[in-house]
Coordinates of C-alpha atoms in Angstrom, one line a residue:
X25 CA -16.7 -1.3 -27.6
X26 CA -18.2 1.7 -25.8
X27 CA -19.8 -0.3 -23.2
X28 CA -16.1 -2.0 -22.3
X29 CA -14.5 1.2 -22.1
X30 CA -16.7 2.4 -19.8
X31 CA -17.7 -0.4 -17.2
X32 CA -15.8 -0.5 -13.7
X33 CA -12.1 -1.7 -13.2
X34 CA -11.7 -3.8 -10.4
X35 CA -8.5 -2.9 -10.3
X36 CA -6.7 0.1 -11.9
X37 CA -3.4 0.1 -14.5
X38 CA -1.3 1.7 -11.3
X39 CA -3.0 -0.7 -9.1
X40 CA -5.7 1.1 -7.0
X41 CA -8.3 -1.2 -5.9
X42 CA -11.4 0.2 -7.1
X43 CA -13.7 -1.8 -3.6
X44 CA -15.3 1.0 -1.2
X45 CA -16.7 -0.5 2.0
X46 CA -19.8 0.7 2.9
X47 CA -22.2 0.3 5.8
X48 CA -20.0 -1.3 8.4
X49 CA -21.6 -1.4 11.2
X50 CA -19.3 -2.4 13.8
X51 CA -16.7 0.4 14.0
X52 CA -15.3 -0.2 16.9
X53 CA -13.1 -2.8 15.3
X54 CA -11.1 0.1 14.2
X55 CA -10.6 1.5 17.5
X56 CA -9.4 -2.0 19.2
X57 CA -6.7 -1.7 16.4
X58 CA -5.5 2.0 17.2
X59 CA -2.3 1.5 15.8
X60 CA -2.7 0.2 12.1
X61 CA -5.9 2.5 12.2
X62 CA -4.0 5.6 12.7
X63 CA -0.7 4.0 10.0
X64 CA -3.6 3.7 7.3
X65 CA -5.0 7.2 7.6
X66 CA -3.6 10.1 5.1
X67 CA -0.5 12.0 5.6
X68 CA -3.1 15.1 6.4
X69 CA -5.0 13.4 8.6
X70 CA -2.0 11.1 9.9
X71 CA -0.3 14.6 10.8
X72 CA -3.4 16.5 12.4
X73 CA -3.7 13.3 15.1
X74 CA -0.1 13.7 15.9
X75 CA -0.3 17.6 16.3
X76 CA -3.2 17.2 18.2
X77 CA -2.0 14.5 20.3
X78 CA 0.0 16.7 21.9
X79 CA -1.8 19.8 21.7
X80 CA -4.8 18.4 23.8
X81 CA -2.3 16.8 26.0
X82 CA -0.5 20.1 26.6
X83 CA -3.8 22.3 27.2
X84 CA -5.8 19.7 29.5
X85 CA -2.6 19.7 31.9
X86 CA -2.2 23.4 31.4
X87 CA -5.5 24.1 32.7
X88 CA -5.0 21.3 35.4
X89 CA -2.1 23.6 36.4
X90 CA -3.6 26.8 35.9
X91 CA -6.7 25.1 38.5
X92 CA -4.2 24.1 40.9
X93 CA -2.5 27.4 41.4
X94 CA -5.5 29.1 41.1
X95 CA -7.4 27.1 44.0
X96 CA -4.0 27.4 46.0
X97 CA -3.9 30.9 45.6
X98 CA -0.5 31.1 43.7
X99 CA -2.2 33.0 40.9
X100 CA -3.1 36.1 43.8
X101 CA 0.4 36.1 45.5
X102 CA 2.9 36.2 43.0
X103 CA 5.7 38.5 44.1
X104 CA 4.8 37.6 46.8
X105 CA 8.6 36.1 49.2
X106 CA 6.8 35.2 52.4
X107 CA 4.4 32.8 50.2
X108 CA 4.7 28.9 49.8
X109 CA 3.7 28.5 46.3
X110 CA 2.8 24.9 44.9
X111 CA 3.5 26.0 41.5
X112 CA 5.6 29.1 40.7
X113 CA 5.6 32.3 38.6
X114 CA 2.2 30.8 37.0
X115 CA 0.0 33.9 37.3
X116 CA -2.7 32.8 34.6
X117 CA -3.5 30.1 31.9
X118 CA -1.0 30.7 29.3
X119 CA 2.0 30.6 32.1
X120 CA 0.5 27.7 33.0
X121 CA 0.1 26.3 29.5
X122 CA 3.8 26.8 28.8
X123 CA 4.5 24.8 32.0
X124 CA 2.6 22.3 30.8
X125 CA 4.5 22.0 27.3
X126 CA 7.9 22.7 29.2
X127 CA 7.3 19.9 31.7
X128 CA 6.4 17.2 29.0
X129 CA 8.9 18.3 26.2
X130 CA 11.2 18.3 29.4
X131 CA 12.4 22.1 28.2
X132 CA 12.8 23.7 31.5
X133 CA 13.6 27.4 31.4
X134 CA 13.7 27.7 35.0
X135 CA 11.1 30.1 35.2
X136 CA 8.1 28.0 36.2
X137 CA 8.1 25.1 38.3
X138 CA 6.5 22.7 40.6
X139 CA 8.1 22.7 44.6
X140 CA 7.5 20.4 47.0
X141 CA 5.0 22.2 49.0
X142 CA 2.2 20.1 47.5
X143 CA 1.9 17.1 46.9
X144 CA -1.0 16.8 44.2
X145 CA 1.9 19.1 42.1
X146 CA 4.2 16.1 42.3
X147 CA 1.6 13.6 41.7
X148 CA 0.4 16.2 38.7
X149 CA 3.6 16.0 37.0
X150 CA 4.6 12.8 36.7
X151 CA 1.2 11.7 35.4
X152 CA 2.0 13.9 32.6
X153 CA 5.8 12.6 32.2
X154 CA 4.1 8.9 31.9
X155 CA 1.6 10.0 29.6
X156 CA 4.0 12.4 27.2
X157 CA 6.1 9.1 26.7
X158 CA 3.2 6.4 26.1
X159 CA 2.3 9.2 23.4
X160 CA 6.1 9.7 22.3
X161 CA 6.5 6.0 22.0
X162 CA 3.0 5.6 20.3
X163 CA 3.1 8.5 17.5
X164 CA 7.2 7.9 17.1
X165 CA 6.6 4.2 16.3
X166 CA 3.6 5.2 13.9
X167 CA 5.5 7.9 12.4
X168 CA 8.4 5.2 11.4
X169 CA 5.7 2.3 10.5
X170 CA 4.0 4.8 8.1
X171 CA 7.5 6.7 7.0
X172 CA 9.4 3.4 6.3
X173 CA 6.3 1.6 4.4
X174 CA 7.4 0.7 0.9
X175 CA 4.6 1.3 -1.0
X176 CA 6.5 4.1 -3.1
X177 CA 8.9 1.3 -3.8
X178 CA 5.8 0.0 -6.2
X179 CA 6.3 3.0 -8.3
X180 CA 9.5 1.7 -9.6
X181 CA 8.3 -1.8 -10.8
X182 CA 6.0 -1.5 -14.2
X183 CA 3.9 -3.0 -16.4
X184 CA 3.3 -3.5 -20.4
X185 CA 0.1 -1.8 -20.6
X186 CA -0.7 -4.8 -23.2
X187 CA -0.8 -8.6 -22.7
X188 CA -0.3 -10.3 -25.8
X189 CA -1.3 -13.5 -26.9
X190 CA 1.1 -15.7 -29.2
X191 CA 2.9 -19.5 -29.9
X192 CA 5.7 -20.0 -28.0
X193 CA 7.2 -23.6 -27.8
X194 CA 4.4 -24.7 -29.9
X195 CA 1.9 -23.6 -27.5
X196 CA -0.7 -20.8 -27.4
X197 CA 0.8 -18.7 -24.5
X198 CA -0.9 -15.3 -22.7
X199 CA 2.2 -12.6 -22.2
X200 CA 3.2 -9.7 -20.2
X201 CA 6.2 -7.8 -19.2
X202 CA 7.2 -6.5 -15.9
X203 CA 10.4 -4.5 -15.1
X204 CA 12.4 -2.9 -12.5
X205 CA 13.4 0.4 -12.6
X206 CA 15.8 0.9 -9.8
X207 CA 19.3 -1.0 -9.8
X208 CA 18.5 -2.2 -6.2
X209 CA 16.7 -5.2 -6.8
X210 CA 14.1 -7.1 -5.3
X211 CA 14.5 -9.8 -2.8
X212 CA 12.1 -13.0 -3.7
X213 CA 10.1 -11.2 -6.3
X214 CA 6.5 -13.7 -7.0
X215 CA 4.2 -12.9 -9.1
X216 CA 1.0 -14.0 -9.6
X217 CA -2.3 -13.3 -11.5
X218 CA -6.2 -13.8 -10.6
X219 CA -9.2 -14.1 -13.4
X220 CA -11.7 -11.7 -12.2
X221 CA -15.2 -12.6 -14.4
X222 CA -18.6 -12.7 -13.4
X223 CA -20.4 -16.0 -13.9
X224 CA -23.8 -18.3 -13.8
X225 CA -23.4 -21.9 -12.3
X226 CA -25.1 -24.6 -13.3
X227 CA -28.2 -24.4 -10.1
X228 CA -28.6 -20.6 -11.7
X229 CA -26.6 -19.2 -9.2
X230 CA -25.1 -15.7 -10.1
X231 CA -21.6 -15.2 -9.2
X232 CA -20.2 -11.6 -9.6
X233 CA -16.5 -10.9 -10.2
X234 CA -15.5 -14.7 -8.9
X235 CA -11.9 -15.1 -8.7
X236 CA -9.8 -17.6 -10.6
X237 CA -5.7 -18.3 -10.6
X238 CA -3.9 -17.9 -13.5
X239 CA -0.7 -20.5 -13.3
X240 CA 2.3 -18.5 -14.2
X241 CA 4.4 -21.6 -13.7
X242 CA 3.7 -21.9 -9.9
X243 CA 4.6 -25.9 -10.4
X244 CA 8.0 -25.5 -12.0
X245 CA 8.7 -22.5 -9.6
X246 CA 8.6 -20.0 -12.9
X247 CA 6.6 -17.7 -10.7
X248 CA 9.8 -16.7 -8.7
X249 CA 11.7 -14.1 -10.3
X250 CA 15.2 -12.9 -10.6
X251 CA 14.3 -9.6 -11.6
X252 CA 17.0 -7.4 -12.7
X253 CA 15.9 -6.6 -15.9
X254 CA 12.7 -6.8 -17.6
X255 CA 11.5 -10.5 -17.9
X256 CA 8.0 -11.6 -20.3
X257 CA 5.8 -13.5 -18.0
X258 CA 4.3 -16.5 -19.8
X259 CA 1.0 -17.8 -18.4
X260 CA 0.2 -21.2 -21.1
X261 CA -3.4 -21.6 -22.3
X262 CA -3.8 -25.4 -21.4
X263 CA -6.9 -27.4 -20.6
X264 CA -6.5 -26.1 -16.8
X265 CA -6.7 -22.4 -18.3
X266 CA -9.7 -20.5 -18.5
X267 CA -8.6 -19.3 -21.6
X268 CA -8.8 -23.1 -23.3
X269 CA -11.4 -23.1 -25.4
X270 CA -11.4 -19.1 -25.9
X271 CA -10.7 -17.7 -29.9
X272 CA -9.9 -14.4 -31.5
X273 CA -13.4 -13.6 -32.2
X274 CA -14.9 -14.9 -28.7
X275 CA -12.4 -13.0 -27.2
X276 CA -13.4 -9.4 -27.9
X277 CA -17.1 -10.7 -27.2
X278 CA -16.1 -11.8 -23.4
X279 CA -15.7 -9.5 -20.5
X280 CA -12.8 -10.3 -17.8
X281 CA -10.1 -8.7 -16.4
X282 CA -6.7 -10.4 -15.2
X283 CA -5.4 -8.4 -11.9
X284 CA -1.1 -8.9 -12.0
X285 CA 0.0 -9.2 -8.1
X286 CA 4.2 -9.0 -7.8
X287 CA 5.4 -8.5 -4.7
X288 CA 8.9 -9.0 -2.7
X289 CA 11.2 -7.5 0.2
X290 CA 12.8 -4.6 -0.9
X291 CA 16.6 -5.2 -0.8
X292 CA 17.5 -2.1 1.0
X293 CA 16.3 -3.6 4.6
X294 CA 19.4 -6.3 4.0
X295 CA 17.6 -8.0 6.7
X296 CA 15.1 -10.9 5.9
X297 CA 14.0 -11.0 9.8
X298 CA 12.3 -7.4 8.6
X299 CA 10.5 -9.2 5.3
X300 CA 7.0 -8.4 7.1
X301 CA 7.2 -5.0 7.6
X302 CA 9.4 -4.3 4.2
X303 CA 7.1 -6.0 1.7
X304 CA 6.5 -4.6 -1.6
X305 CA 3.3 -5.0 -3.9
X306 CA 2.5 -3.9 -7.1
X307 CA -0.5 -4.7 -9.1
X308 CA -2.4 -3.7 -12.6
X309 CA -4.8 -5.5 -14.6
X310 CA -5.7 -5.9 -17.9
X311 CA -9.2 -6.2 -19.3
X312 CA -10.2 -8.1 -22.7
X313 CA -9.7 -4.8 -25.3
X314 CA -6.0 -4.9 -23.7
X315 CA -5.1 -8.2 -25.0
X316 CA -3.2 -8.3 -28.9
X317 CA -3.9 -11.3 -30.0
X318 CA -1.1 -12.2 -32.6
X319 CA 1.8 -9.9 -31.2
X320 CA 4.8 -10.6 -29.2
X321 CA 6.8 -8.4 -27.3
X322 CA 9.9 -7.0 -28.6
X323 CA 14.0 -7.3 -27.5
X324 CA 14.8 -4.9 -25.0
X325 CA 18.4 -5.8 -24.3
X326 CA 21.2 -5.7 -25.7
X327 CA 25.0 -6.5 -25.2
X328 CA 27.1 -3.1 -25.0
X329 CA 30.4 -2.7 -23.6
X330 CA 30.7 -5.8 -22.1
X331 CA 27.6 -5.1 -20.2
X332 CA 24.2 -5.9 -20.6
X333 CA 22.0 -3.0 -21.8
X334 CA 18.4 -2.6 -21.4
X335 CA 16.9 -0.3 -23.5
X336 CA 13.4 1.0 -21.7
X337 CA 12.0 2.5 -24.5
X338 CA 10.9 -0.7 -26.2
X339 CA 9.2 -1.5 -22.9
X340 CA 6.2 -1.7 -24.8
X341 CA 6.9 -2.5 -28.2
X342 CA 5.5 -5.2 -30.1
X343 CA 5.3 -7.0 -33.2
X344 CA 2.7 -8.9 -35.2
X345 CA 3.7 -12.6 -35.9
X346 CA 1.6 -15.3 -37.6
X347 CA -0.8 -17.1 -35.0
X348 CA -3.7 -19.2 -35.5
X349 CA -7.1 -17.5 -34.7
X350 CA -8.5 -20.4 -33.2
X351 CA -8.7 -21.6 -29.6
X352 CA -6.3 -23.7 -27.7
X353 CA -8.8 -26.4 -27.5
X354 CA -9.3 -26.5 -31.0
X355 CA -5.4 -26.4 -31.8
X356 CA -5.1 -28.9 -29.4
X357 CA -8.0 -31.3 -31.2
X358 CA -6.3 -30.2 -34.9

């Protein structure tokens, strides 16, 4: 029991996927997809390109400035009425810095300026209006990718923390509950589950962590879910099931863990032509000392001023009910 508390989740109970990708050697993947590279970055780091996005924008054209009115001799004749300056009132680098961030925030004071006496001024300046809005439209539209992603919508939709295993219709049926939180609903809610469990094959060959479906009811379109209050997802232990010919006892002897995917469009976008960028996913998984075998979840709902009422506190609650110890198989052959 030690050893199966302790061993690696593949996935964890708020649904962190516990994979680190190491040695990748061709990085410059990443770079070819700027975009979803800099979306997927933390908020710290997300917020220390943008700042310095601009930043580095702002001093390279500064000093480009500052160069330009220095070579000119601008810097050396200010005050000066008889002189033609290129750039105005820039008499070192910060004047010329605050040109720079003036002229691409298009701020304008009216203190500094470019004139028409030069041309590389003109040319100067609207190389830096093109480039302040490639980098406005760039870090605007990442800012509103990252900012409208629903992955805090996952937060809302929970778990049991126990599956349970128990008759229902006469059959030997695995059992968990999911629920939503909020009272906006989700649009086209699936849900599905994967068997993660390492395995030998017949030739010897080793197979770590191989991936199997679970059917929650994908061929009677069970799998779909109306979810507006919490529903007991019912996965039945039949000769497709990898749990077939699994008891009580070889259960606590096996190690497994079953990763639980839902995911939908969060109703809020009202749109479905914005399903791609507003889908929600929400995982956990449960590993073999999770599993009650002989329990069944309890009645959350209730009917209460002509309403129905669910009652969150018996989320997790279950029972104990008389069920036979043996396999599926062997219920099946009996």
């Amino acid at each position: 029991q030690a050893s199966k508390r302790q061993r690696q989740r593949y996935v964890t109970k708020v649904g962190k996927c516990q994979v680190n990708l190491g040695n990748i050697q061709d990085k410059k993947r990443f770079l070819s997809d700027i975009f979803t590279t800099i979306v997927d970055l933390k908020y710290r780091w997300f917020l220390f390109v943008f700042m310095m996005c601009y930043i580095i924008t702002w001093l390279v054209f500064g000093f480009i400035y500052f160069f330009d009115a220095w070579v000119r001799g601008d810097v050396g004749h200010q005050g000066d009425p008889e002189w033609r300056a290129c750039i105005e009132n820039v008499d070192g680098f910060v004047s010329a810095l605050l040109l720079s961030v003036e002229s691409q925030r298009t701020i304008g004071y009216g203190t500094r300026m470019v004139t028409a006496n030069c041309a590389e001024g003109v040319i100067l300046l609207m190389a830096q209006s093109i480039v302040g809005s490639m980098i406005d439209a760039m870090m605007v539209g990442c800012m509103f990718v990252k900012i409208s992603r629903p992955k805090k919508r996952a937060q809302t939709l929970i778990f049991s923390k126990n599956c349970v295993i128990s008759r229902r219709d006469e059959k030997l049926c695995l059992m968990f509950r999911v629920g939503d939180l909020r009272e906006s609903h989700m649009v086209d809610a699936k849900i599905r589950a994967k068997l993660i469990k390492s395995r030998q094959t017949a030739e010897g060959e080793f197979i770590p962590l191989e991936q199997s479906e679970l059917n929650l009811g994908y061929d009677t379109g069970e799998d779909r879910l109306f979810l507006v209050e919490p529903q007991i997802i019912c996965h039945v232990i039949n000769h497709h099931s990898p749990f077939w010919d699994m008891s009580a006892e070889s259960l606590r002897r096996e190690q497994f863990e079953i990763i639980i995917i839902l995911e939908g469009i969060v109703e809020a976008t009202g749109n479905r032509c914005l399903a791609a960028g507003m889908t929600c996913q929400a995982r956990t998984s449960y590993t073999e000392d999770e599993i009650l075998w002989g329990y069944r979840f309890e009645p959350c709902m209730s009917l209460e001023k002509g309403a129905f009422q669910v009652d969150y506190s018996r989320f997790e609650m279950t029972f104990e009910v008389q069920t036979p110890a043996a396999s599926a198989k062997e219920l099946h052959q009996l």
